[in-house]
PDB file of C-alpha atoms and ligand atoms in Angstrom:
ATOM      1  CA  MET Z 296       0.161  -0.167  -0.235  1.00 38.00           C
ATOM      2  CA  ALA Z 297       1.101   3.179  -0.886  1.00 43.00           C
ATOM      3  CA  THR Z 298       1.580   6.525   1.429  1.00 45.00           C
ATOM      4  CA  ALA Z 299       0.211  10.304   0.113  1.00 46.00           C
ATOM      5  CA  SER Z 300       2.511  12.695  -0.204  1.00 47.00           C
ATOM      6  CA  ALA Z 301       1.717  15.658  -0.887  1.00 48.00           C
ATOM      7  CA  SER Z 302       4.997  17.120  -1.244  1.00 79.00           C
ATOM      8  CA  ILE Z 303       5.458  15.419  -4.994  1.00 93.00           C
ATOM      9  CA  GLY Z 304       3.299  16.584  -7.954  1.00 96.00           C
ATOM     10  CA  VAL Z 305       0.930  19.905  -7.889  1.00 97.00           C
ATOM     11  CA  GLY Z 306      -2.885  19.905  -6.808  1.00 97.00           C
ATOM     12  CA  ARG Z 307      -4.459  20.869  -3.066  1.00 96.00           C
ATOM     13  CA  ALA Z 308      -2.144  20.835  -0.474  1.00 94.00           C
ATOM     14  CA  GLY Z 309      -3.064  17.694   1.866  1.00 92.00           C
ATOM     15  CA  VAL Z 310      -4.728  15.500  -0.797  1.00 95.00           C
ATOM     16  CA  LYS Z 311      -3.327  12.346  -2.626  1.00 96.00           C
ATOM     17  CA  HIS Z 312      -1.077  13.161  -5.341  1.00 97.00           C
ATOM     18  CA  THR Z 313      -1.464  10.555  -8.126  1.00 98.00           C
ATOM     19  CA  THR Z 314      -0.752   9.616 -11.853  1.00 98.00           C
ATOM     20  CA  LEU Z 315      -2.398   8.071 -14.922  1.00 98.00           C
ATOM     21  CA  VAL Z 316      -0.746   7.256 -17.325  1.00 98.00           C
ATOM     22  CA  TYR Z 317      -2.054   6.566 -21.569  1.00 98.00           C
ATOM     23  CA  LEU Z 318       0.546   4.733 -23.863  1.00 99.00           C
ATOM     24  CA  VAL Z 319      -0.290   5.005 -27.614  1.00 98.00           C
ATOM     25  CA  ASP Z 320       1.205   2.151 -29.926  1.00 98.00           C
ATOM     26  CA  GLN Z 321       0.923   5.060 -32.935  1.00 98.00           C
ATOM     27  CA  ALA Z 322       1.816   2.605 -35.938  1.00 98.00           C
ATOM     28  CA  ALA Z 323      -0.564  -0.035 -34.835  1.00 98.00           C
ATOM     29  CA  SER Z 324      -3.334   2.957 -34.034  1.00 98.00           C
ATOM     30  CA  ARG Z 325      -4.353   0.677 -30.283  1.00 98.00           C
ATOM     31  CA  ILE Z 326      -3.562   2.335 -26.806  1.00 98.00           C
ATOM     32  CA  LEU Z 327      -2.887   0.120 -23.736  1.00 98.00           C
ATOM     33  CA  LEU Z 328      -4.858   0.190 -20.971  1.00 98.00           C
ATOM     34  CA  ALA Z 329      -5.691  -2.265 -18.343  1.00 98.00           C
ATOM     35  CA  LEU Z 330      -8.588  -3.560 -16.053  1.00 98.00           C
ATOM     36  CA  LYS Z 331      -8.327  -2.708 -12.600  1.00 98.00           C
ATOM     37  CA  LYS Z 332      -8.090  -5.783 -10.343  1.00 98.00           C
ATOM     38  CA  ARG Z 333      -8.491  -4.656  -6.647  1.00 96.00           C
ATOM     39  CA  GLY Z 334      -7.824  -0.818  -4.859  1.00 92.00           C
ATOM     40  CA  MET Z 335      -9.636   2.279  -5.675  1.00 91.00           C
ATOM     41  CA  GLY Z 336     -11.528   1.830  -9.379  1.00 94.00           C
ATOM     42  CA  ALA Z 337     -11.572  -2.240  -9.170  1.00 96.00           C
ATOM     43  CA  GLY Z 338     -13.443  -3.876 -11.686  1.00 98.00           C
ATOM     44  CA  LYS Z 339     -13.247  -0.696 -13.799  1.00 98.00           C
ATOM     45  CA  VAL Z 340     -10.672   0.127 -16.914  1.00 98.00           C
ATOM     46  CA  ASN Z 341      -8.376   2.168 -17.051  1.00 98.00           C
ATOM     47  CA  GLY Z 342      -4.474   3.374 -17.549  1.00 98.00           C
ATOM     48  CA  PRO Z 343      -2.099   2.057 -14.979  1.00 98.00           C
ATOM     49  CA  GLY Z 344      -1.046   4.682 -12.007  1.00 98.00           C
ATOM     50  CA  GLY Z 345      -1.557   4.915  -8.354  1.00 97.00           C
ATOM     51  CA  LYS Z 346      -0.203   7.154  -5.394  1.00 97.00           C
ATOM     52  CA  ALA Z 347       2.987   9.582  -5.184  1.00 97.00           C
ATOM     53  CA  ASP Z 348       5.281   7.519  -2.479  1.00 96.00           C
ATOM     54  CA  VAL Z 349       8.264   8.891  -0.856  1.00 95.00           C
ATOM     55  CA  SER Z 350       8.834   5.669   0.662  1.00 95.00           C
ATOM     56  CA  ALA Z 351       9.142   4.308  -2.873  1.00 95.00           C
ATOM     57  CA  GLY Z 352      11.760   6.195  -4.111  1.00 95.00           C
ATOM     58  CA  ASP Z 353       9.786   8.746  -5.823  1.00 96.00           C
ATOM     59  CA  THR Z 354      11.591  11.771  -6.216  1.00 96.00           C
ATOM     60  CA  SER Z 355       9.705  13.209  -8.400  1.00 96.00           C
ATOM     61  CA  ILE Z 356       5.827  12.893  -9.710  1.00 97.00           C
ATOM     62  CA  ARG Z 357       7.610  11.501 -13.212  1.00 97.00           C
ATOM     63  CA  ALA Z 358       9.102   9.174 -10.919  1.00 98.00           C
ATOM     64  CA  THR Z 359       5.844   7.849  -9.347  1.00 98.00           C
ATOM     65  CA  ALA Z 360       4.814   7.345 -12.981  1.00 98.00           C
ATOM     66  CA  ILE Z 361       6.997   5.370 -14.488  1.00 98.00           C
ATOM     67  CA  ARG Z 362       6.934   3.327 -11.222  1.00 98.00           C
ATOM     68  CA  GLU Z 363       3.880   2.586 -10.820  1.00 98.00           C
ATOM     69  CA  THR Z 364       3.759   1.842 -14.618  1.00 98.00           C
ATOM     70  CA  GLN Z 365       6.488  -1.082 -14.178  1.00 98.00           C
ATOM     71  CA  GLU Z 366       4.743  -2.191 -10.818  1.00 98.00           C
ATOM     72  CA  GLU Z 367       1.321  -2.642 -12.320  1.00 98.00           C
ATOM     73  CA  MET Z 368       2.508  -3.713 -16.102  1.00 98.00           C
ATOM     74  CA  GLY Z 369       5.655  -4.412 -16.250  1.00 98.00           C
ATOM     75  CA  ILE Z 370       6.997  -2.142 -18.537  1.00 98.00           C
ATOM     76  CA  THR Z 371       8.897   1.100 -18.565  1.00 98.00           C
ATOM     77  CA  PRO Z 372       7.596   4.307 -20.264  1.00 98.00           C
ATOM     78  CA  THR Z 373      10.539   5.770 -21.842  1.00 98.00           C
ATOM     79  CA  ASP Z 374       9.193   9.088 -23.574  1.00 98.00           C
ATOM     80  CA  LEU Z 375       6.249  10.423 -21.199  1.00 98.00           C
ATOM     81  CA  GLN Z 376       4.788  13.677 -21.349  1.00 98.00           C
ATOM     82  CA  ALA Z 377       2.757  15.764 -18.713  1.00 98.00           C
ATOM     83  CA  ARG Z 378      -0.756  16.672 -20.307  1.00 98.00           C
ATOM     84  CA  GLY Z 379      -2.976  17.559 -17.623  1.00 98.00           C
ATOM     85  CA  LEU Z 380      -4.491  17.852 -14.127  1.00 98.00           C
ATOM     86  CA  ILE Z 381      -7.165  15.598 -12.946  1.00 98.00           C
ATOM     87  CA  SER Z 382      -8.847  17.239  -9.085  1.00 98.00           C
ATOM     88  CA  PHE Z 383     -11.373  14.381  -7.969  1.00 97.00           C
ATOM     89  CA  VAL Z 384     -12.970  15.396  -5.504  1.00 97.00           C
ATOM     90  CA  PHE Z 385     -15.171  12.091  -3.671  1.00 94.00           C
ATOM     91  CA  THR Z 386     -18.395  13.012  -1.295  1.00 92.00           C
ATOM     92  CA  ASN Z 387     -18.830   9.589  -0.270  1.00 82.00           C
ATOM     93  CA  ASP Z 388     -17.905  10.215   2.967  1.00 73.00           C
ATOM     94  CA  GLY Z 389     -17.690  13.111   5.121  1.00 75.00           C
ATOM     95  CA  GLU Z 390     -13.415  13.124   5.081  1.00 77.00           C
ATOM     96  CA  HIS Z 391     -12.416  12.946   1.959  1.00 83.00           C
ATOM     97  CA  SER Z 392     -10.320   9.976   1.804  1.00 85.00           C
ATOM     98  CA  TRP Z 393     -11.069   9.132  -1.912  1.00 91.00           C
ATOM     99  CA  ASP Z 394      -9.735  12.771  -2.879  1.00 95.00           C
ATOM    100  CA  ASN Z 395      -6.750  12.543  -5.398  1.00 97.00           C
ATOM    101  CA  ASP Z 396      -5.378  15.312  -8.221  1.00 98.00           C
ATOM    102  CA  CYS Z 397      -4.253  13.680 -10.277  1.00 98.00           C
ATOM    103  CA  THR Z 398      -1.188  14.255 -13.226  1.00 98.00           C
ATOM    104  CA  ILE Z 399      -1.705  12.829 -16.397  1.00 98.00           C
ATOM    105  CA  PHE Z 400       0.711  11.398 -18.009  1.00 98.00           C
ATOM    106  CA  PHE Z 401       1.341  10.372 -22.335  1.00 98.00           C
ATOM    107  CA  GLY Z 402       3.429   8.340 -23.911  1.00 98.00           C
ATOM    108  CA  THR Z 403       3.914   6.553 -26.943  1.00 98.00           C
ATOM    109  CA  GLN Z 404       7.173   4.127 -26.548  1.00 98.00           C
ATOM    110  CA  TRP Z 405       8.525   1.986 -23.640  1.00 98.00           C
ATOM    111  CA  ASP Z 406      10.782  -1.206 -22.612  1.00 98.00           C
ATOM    112  CA  GLY Z 407       9.347  -4.823 -22.579  1.00 98.00           C
ATOM    113  CA  GLU Z 408       6.272  -5.982 -22.511  1.00 98.00           C
ATOM    114  CA  PRO Z 409       3.331  -5.499 -20.607  1.00 98.00           C
ATOM    115  CA  THR Z 410       2.533  -8.598 -18.330  1.00 98.00           C
ATOM    116  CA  GLU Z 411      -0.285  -8.988 -15.907  1.00 98.00           C
ATOM    117  CA  SER Z 412      -0.248  -8.437 -11.993  1.00 98.00           C
ATOM    118  CA  ASP Z 413      -1.813  -8.110  -9.230  1.00 97.00           C
ATOM    119  CA  GLU Z 414      -3.072  -4.767 -10.182  1.00 97.00           C
ATOM    120  CA  MET Z 415      -3.759  -4.627 -13.470  1.00 98.00           C
ATOM    121  CA  ALA Z 416      -4.785  -7.240 -16.539  1.00 98.00           C
ATOM    122  CA  PRO Z 417      -3.484  -5.202 -19.636  1.00 98.00           C
ATOM    123  CA  GLU Z 418      -5.824  -4.374 -22.322  1.00 98.00           C
ATOM    124  CA  TRP Z 419      -5.018  -3.027 -26.067  1.00 98.00           C
ATOM    125  CA  HIS Z 420      -7.938  -1.168 -27.559  1.00 98.00           C
ATOM    126  CA  PRO Z 421      -8.203   0.396 -30.743  1.00 98.00           C
ATOM    127  CA  LEU Z 422      -7.925   4.420 -30.600  1.00 98.00           C
ATOM    128  CA  ASP Z 423     -11.159   4.653 -31.687  1.00 98.00           C
ATOM    129  CA  ALA Z 424     -13.140   2.168 -30.096  1.00 98.00           C
ATOM    130  CA  VAL Z 425     -11.488   3.223 -26.587  1.00 98.00           C
ATOM    131  CA  PRO Z 426     -14.403   1.214 -24.261  1.00 98.00           C
ATOM    132  CA  TYR Z 427     -15.183   4.323 -22.511  1.00 98.00           C
ATOM    133  CA  ASP Z 428     -18.339   1.928 -20.823  1.00 98.00           C
ATOM    134  CA  ARG Z 429     -16.136   0.244 -19.206  1.00 98.00           C
ATOM    135  CA  MET Z 430     -14.795   3.254 -17.448  1.00 98.00           C
ATOM    136  CA  TRP Z 431     -14.957   5.646 -14.400  1.00 98.00           C
ATOM    137  CA  PRO Z 432     -17.681   8.316 -16.707  1.00 98.00           C
ATOM    138  CA  ASP Z 433     -15.039  11.272 -16.373  1.00 98.00           C
ATOM    139  CA  ASP Z 434     -12.841   9.603 -18.547  1.00 98.00           C
ATOM    140  CA  GLU Z 435     -15.100   9.725 -22.137  1.00 98.00           C
ATOM    141  CA  LEU Z 436     -15.218  14.156 -20.887  1.00 98.00           C
ATOM    142  CA  TRP Z 437     -11.106  14.345 -21.698  1.00 98.00           C
ATOM    143  CA  LEU Z 438      -9.559  11.320 -23.095  1.00 98.00           C
ATOM    144  CA  PRO Z 439     -10.484  12.370 -26.287  1.00 98.00           C
ATOM    145  CA  ASP Z 440      -8.854  15.580 -25.714  1.00 98.00           C
ATOM    146  CA  LEU Z 441      -5.619  14.385 -24.573  1.00 98.00           C
ATOM    147  CA  LEU Z 442      -5.811  11.084 -27.557  1.00 98.00           C
ATOM    148  CA  ALA Z 443      -6.066  14.709 -29.773  1.00 98.00           C
ATOM    149  CA  GLY Z 444      -2.851  15.820 -28.174  1.00 98.00           C
ATOM    150  CA  LYS Z 445      -5.298  18.856 -26.237  1.00 98.00           C
ATOM    151  CA  GLU Z 446      -3.556  19.466 -22.679  1.00 98.00           C
ATOM    152  CA  VAL Z 447      -6.316  18.339 -19.990  1.00 98.00           C
ATOM    153  CA  TYR Z 448      -7.294  20.329 -16.497  1.00 98.00           C
ATOM    154  CA  TRP Z 449     -10.808  19.259 -15.297  1.00 98.00           C
ATOM    155  CA  GLN Z 450     -12.350  18.950 -11.484  1.00 98.00           C
ATOM    156  CA  PHE Z 451     -14.546  16.266 -11.273  1.00 98.00           C
ATOM    157  CA  THR Z 452     -16.956  15.997  -8.035  1.00 97.00           C
ATOM    158  CA  PHE Z 453     -18.176  12.149  -7.673  1.00 95.00           C
ATOM    159  CA  ASP Z 454     -20.986  10.598  -5.011  1.00 93.00           C
ATOM    160  CA  GLY Z 455     -19.148   7.028  -5.765  1.00 89.00           C
ATOM    161  CA  ASP Z 456     -19.246   5.958  -9.207  1.00 92.00           C
ATOM    162  CA  ALA Z 457     -21.574   9.345 -10.527  1.00 95.00           C
ATOM    163  CA  ILE Z 458     -20.365  12.584 -11.523  1.00 97.00           C
ATOM    164  CA  VAL Z 459     -22.867  15.206  -9.279  1.00 96.00           C
ATOM    165  CA  ASP Z 460     -20.150  18.328 -10.837  1.00 97.00           C
ATOM    166  CA  SER Z 461     -17.692  19.346 -13.090  1.00 98.00           C
ATOM    167  CA  ALA Z 462     -15.593  21.956 -14.456  1.00 98.00           C
ATOM    168  CA  SER Z 463     -12.761  22.677 -17.006  1.00 98.00           C
ATOM    169  CA  TYR Z 464      -9.630  25.111 -16.853  1.00 98.00           C
ATOM    170  CA  ALA Z 465      -7.927  26.473 -19.905  1.00 98.00           C
ATOM    171  CA  ASP Z 466      -4.339  26.260 -18.549  1.00 97.00           C
ATOM    172  CA  LEU Z 467      -2.377  24.498 -15.171  1.00 98.00           C
ATOM    173  CA  PRO Z 468      -2.114  27.826 -13.566  1.00 97.00           C
ATOM    174  CA  THR Z 469      -6.104  28.859 -13.428  1.00 98.00           C
ATOM    175  CA  MET Z 470      -7.020  24.990 -12.640  1.00 98.00           C
ATOM    176  CA  LEU Z 471      -4.481  25.545  -9.678  1.00 98.00           C
ATOM    177  CA  ALA Z 472      -5.930  28.568  -8.512  1.00 98.00           C
ATOM    178  CA  ALA Z 473      -9.453  27.786  -8.862  1.00 98.00           C
ATOM    179  CA  ILE Z 474      -9.253  25.047  -7.250  1.00 98.00           C
ATOM    180  CA  GLY Z 475      -7.253  26.219  -4.506  1.00 97.00           C
ATOM    181  CA  ALA Z 476      -3.926  24.380  -4.857  1.00 97.00           C
ATOM    182  CA  PRO Z 477      -0.148  26.519  -4.852  1.00 95.00           C
ATOM    183  CA  GLU Z 478       1.029  27.475  -7.602  1.00 93.00           C
ATOM    184  CA  ALA Z 479       3.401  25.266  -9.257  1.00 92.00           C
ATOM    185  CA  ALA Z 480       6.344  25.439 -11.309  1.00 87.00           C
ATOM    186  CA  ALA Z 481       5.747  22.631 -13.517  1.00 92.00           C
ATOM    187  CA  LEU Z 482       3.343  20.047 -14.585  1.00 95.00           C
ATOM    188  CA  ASP Z 483       6.041  17.033 -13.365  1.00 89.00           C
ATOM    189  CA  ALA Z 484       8.165  18.475 -10.849  1.00 72.00           C
TER     190      ALA Z 484
HETATM  191  N1  6U4 I  10     -12.575   9.026 -10.787  1.00 53.41           N
HETATM  192  C1  6U4 I  10     -11.163   8.597 -11.765  1.00 53.41           C
HETATM  193  N2  6U4 I  10     -11.454   8.681 -12.906  1.00 53.41           N
HETATM  194  C2  6U4 I  10     -10.527   7.882 -13.761  1.00 53.41           C
HETATM  195  O1  6U4 I  10      -9.713   7.696 -14.251  1.00 53.41           O
HETATM  196  N3  6U4 I  10      -9.503   7.652 -12.406  1.00 53.41           N
HETATM  197  C3  6U4 I  10      -9.542   7.557 -11.289  1.00 53.41           C
HETATM  198  C4  6U4 I  10     -10.483   8.509 -10.696  1.00 53.41           C
HETATM  199  N4  6U4 I  10     -10.748   8.441  -9.709  1.00 53.41           N
HETATM  200  C5  6U4 I  10      -9.498   7.710  -9.520  1.00 53.41           C
HETATM  201  N5  6U4 I  10      -8.331   7.509 -10.186  1.00 53.41           N
HETATM  202  C6  6U4 I  10      -7.363   6.902 -10.278  1.00 53.41           C
HETATM  203  C7  6U4 I  10      -6.238   7.751 -10.370  1.00 53.41           C
HETATM  204  C8  6U4 I  10      -5.035   6.369  -9.683  1.00 53.41           C
HETATM  205  O2  6U4 I  10      -4.374   6.352 -10.931  1.00 53.41           O
HETATM  206  C9  6U4 I  10      -5.788   6.250  -9.205  1.00 53.41           C
HETATM  207  C10 6U4 I  10      -6.068   5.571  -7.353  1.00 53.41           C
HETATM  208  O3  6U4 I  10      -4.583   5.603  -7.029  1.00 53.41           O
HETATM  209  P1  6U4 I  10      -4.325   4.413  -6.053  1.00 53.41           P
HETATM  210  O4  6U4 I  10      -2.841   4.122  -5.713  1.00 53.41           O
HETATM  211  O5  6U4 I  10      -5.093   5.659  -4.223  1.00 53.41           O
HETATM  212  O6  6U4 I  10      -5.144   3.439  -6.304  1.00 53.41           O
HETATM  213  P2  6U4 I  10      -4.513   2.158  -5.156  1.00 53.41           P
HETATM  214  O7  6U4 I  10      -6.656   1.650  -4.787  1.00 53.41           O
HETATM  215  O8  6U4 I  10      -5.172   0.805  -6.170  1.00 53.41           O
HETATM  216  O9  6U4 I  10      -4.134   2.370  -4.479  1.00 53.41           O
HETATM  217  P3  6U4 I  10      -2.837   1.317  -3.375  1.00 53.41           P
HETATM  218  O10 6U4 I  10      -3.152  -0.105  -2.748  1.00 53.41           O
HETATM  219  O11 6U4 I  10      -1.711   2.110  -3.457  1.00 53.41           O
HETATM  220  O12 6U4 I  10      -1.879   0.247  -4.599  1.00 53.41           O
HETATM  221  O13 6U4 I  10      -7.126   5.835 -10.196  1.00 53.41           O
END
């Protein structure tokens, strides 16, 4: 179990900083996703990712993204670019213990072959047939933009699996001001 660290990544203070990684095989026009087998979002298809964890050796949110992809899929991304921030607010419990501010990474190259782990079972999908009906409901609102080469800045408020509020932002400084997060020099610092 990873421990949260607000000292790595951007987003609200006192909230878990997490990562999601979307890898695209451009030659085959397909995206590497995976069935989450346990933990948050179990049963849903998502990119690999998870919480920043200093005790696991993370020195940056990019290092978190690479480590989580290694742990969950057995591959090492080699050209990740930070392309956005999604702030997830969960009203399920009064303590907002599921809240996380997630840096979104995009890449097209990696070392190794995707392999099933205890946490995830990899699945390839054509870029024109992303399985949004098996994913978190926010994904179809922003993943098409990410795959079109855009940066994505959103906040979603959930009650369980249902979106009850959302907002999109033009850029990182605008988003950080709107969600009450400290300013940041860079998305992947
Ligand atoms: N609404 C949402 N839509 C989405 O696409 N991804 C979400 C999401 N809410 C959370 N996530 C992602 C972000 C992150 O990659 C992951 C949660 O990370 P965690 O490390 O907390 O997961 P786990 O419960 O597996 O933790 P561990 O037990 O530490 O492995 O779920």
